[in-house]
GROMACS .gro file of C-alpha atoms in nm:
model
   87
    1MET     CA    1   2.727   2.842   1.202
    2ASP     CA    2   2.558   3.148   1.244
    3PRO     CA    3   2.208   3.182   1.006
    4VAL     CA    4   2.322   3.569   0.954
    5LEU     CA    5   2.691   3.482   0.834
    6VAL     CA    6   2.520   3.168   0.577
    7ILE     CA    7   2.294   3.455   0.441
    8LEU     CA    8   2.566   3.677   0.367
    9LEU     CA    9   2.813   3.476   0.200
   10LEU     CA   10   2.492   3.302   0.018
   11GLY     CA   11   2.416   3.641  -0.063
   12LEU     CA   12   2.789   3.722  -0.160
   13ALA     CA   13   2.794   3.361  -0.384
   14ILE     CA   14   2.500   3.450  -0.582
   15PRO     CA   15   2.603   3.735  -0.712
   16LEU     CA   16   3.010   3.622  -0.770
   17LEU     CA   17   2.877   3.306  -0.961
   18LEU     CA   18   2.618   3.566  -1.228
   19ILE     CA   19   2.934   3.759  -1.303
   20ILE     CA   20   3.204   3.495  -1.369
   21GLY     CA   21   2.946   3.284  -1.533
   22MET     CA   22   2.880   2.951  -1.387
   23PRO     CA   23   2.822   2.693  -1.651
   24ALA     CA   24   2.441   2.566  -1.748
   25LYS     CA   25   2.482   2.225  -1.809
   26PRO     CA   26   2.558   2.036  -1.481
   27LEU     CA   27   2.262   2.253  -1.288
   28LYS     CA   28   2.024   2.169  -1.587
   29VAL     CA   29   2.148   1.776  -1.492
   30VAL     CA   30   2.061   1.835  -1.136
   31GLY     CA   31   1.733   1.991  -1.224
   32GLN     CA   32   1.651   1.710  -1.454
   33VAL     CA   33   1.709   1.473  -1.251
   34MET     CA   34   1.553   1.581  -0.923
   35THR     CA   35   1.214   1.657  -1.147
   36ARG     CA   36   1.254   1.322  -1.265
   37LEU     CA   37   1.294   1.186  -0.855
   38ILE     CA   38   0.970   1.432  -0.750
   39VAL     CA   39   0.742   1.269  -1.061
   40ALA     CA   40   0.841   0.927  -0.926
   41VAL     CA   41   0.822   0.991  -0.543
   42ILE     CA   42   0.467   1.135  -0.681
   43LEU     CA   43   0.347   0.826  -0.921
   44LEU     CA   44   0.441   0.615  -0.648
   45PHE     CA   45   0.216   0.796  -0.408
   46PHE     CA   46  -0.089   0.796  -0.650
   47VAL     CA   47   0.002   0.403  -0.682
   48ASN     CA   48   0.003   0.354  -0.328
   49LEU     CA   49  -0.304   0.609  -0.256
   50PHE     CA   50  -0.486   0.423  -0.528
   51GLY     CA   51  -0.455   0.066  -0.485
   52ALA     CA   52  -0.538   0.024  -0.125
   53GLN     CA   53  -0.833  -0.066  -0.249
   54PHE     CA   54  -0.663  -0.397  -0.343
   55GLY     CA   55  -0.421  -0.431  -0.117
   56LEU     CA   56  -0.156  -0.307  -0.271
   57HIS     CA   57   0.130  -0.108  -0.093
   58VAL     CA   58   0.502   0.000  -0.316
   59PRO     CA   59   0.705   0.175  -0.037
   60ILE     CA   60   0.862   0.442  -0.072
   61ASN     CA   61   1.200   0.428  -0.088
   62GLY     CA   62   1.579   0.546  -0.184
   63PHE     CA   63   1.522   0.234  -0.420
   64THR     CA   64   1.164   0.246  -0.590
   65ALA     CA   65   1.227   0.629  -0.577
   66VAL     CA   66   1.521   0.531  -0.806
   67VAL     CA   67   1.353   0.242  -0.995
   68SER     CA   68   1.024   0.467  -1.128
   69ALA     CA   69   1.240   0.759  -1.203
   70VAL     CA   70   1.490   0.586  -1.392
   71LEU     CA   71   1.249   0.334  -1.557
   72GLY     CA   72   0.934   0.571  -1.558
   73VAL     CA   73   0.571   0.424  -1.579
   74PRO     CA   74   0.723   0.128  -1.627
   75GLY     CA   75   0.894   0.087  -1.375
   76VAL     CA   76   0.625   0.151  -1.189
   77LEU     CA   77   0.454  -0.085  -1.305
   78SER     CA   78   0.745  -0.361  -1.294
   79LEU     CA   79   0.757  -0.264  -0.903
   80THR     CA   80   0.367  -0.367  -0.850
   81ALA     CA   81   0.401  -0.636  -1.084
   82ILE     CA   82   0.701  -0.722  -0.844
   83HIS     CA   83   0.507  -0.653  -0.498
   84PHE     CA   84   0.214  -0.929  -0.689
   85TRP     CA   85   0.483  -1.146  -0.738
   86VAL     CA   86   0.671  -1.182  -0.402
   87ILE     CA   87   0.395  -1.094  -0.174
   0.00000   0.00000   0.00000
């Protein structure tokens, strides 16, 4: 698709959605999920950054990001414990 056409469609769709009144609930849920995933990946990054001194490396992939996003800090701690237990 032509980039100009995509920008034109988005430029027309945004005011249309504002006029019609798109429900905010789904957008709020998607925003909260994305925020939790971003915080989880950042937390895993810092665990890898500071854990490198101790030989700790928890891979950052979809599974570990979802586990740490759903469970939070206990999820990250459980992933590090699993890393020490398995390896």
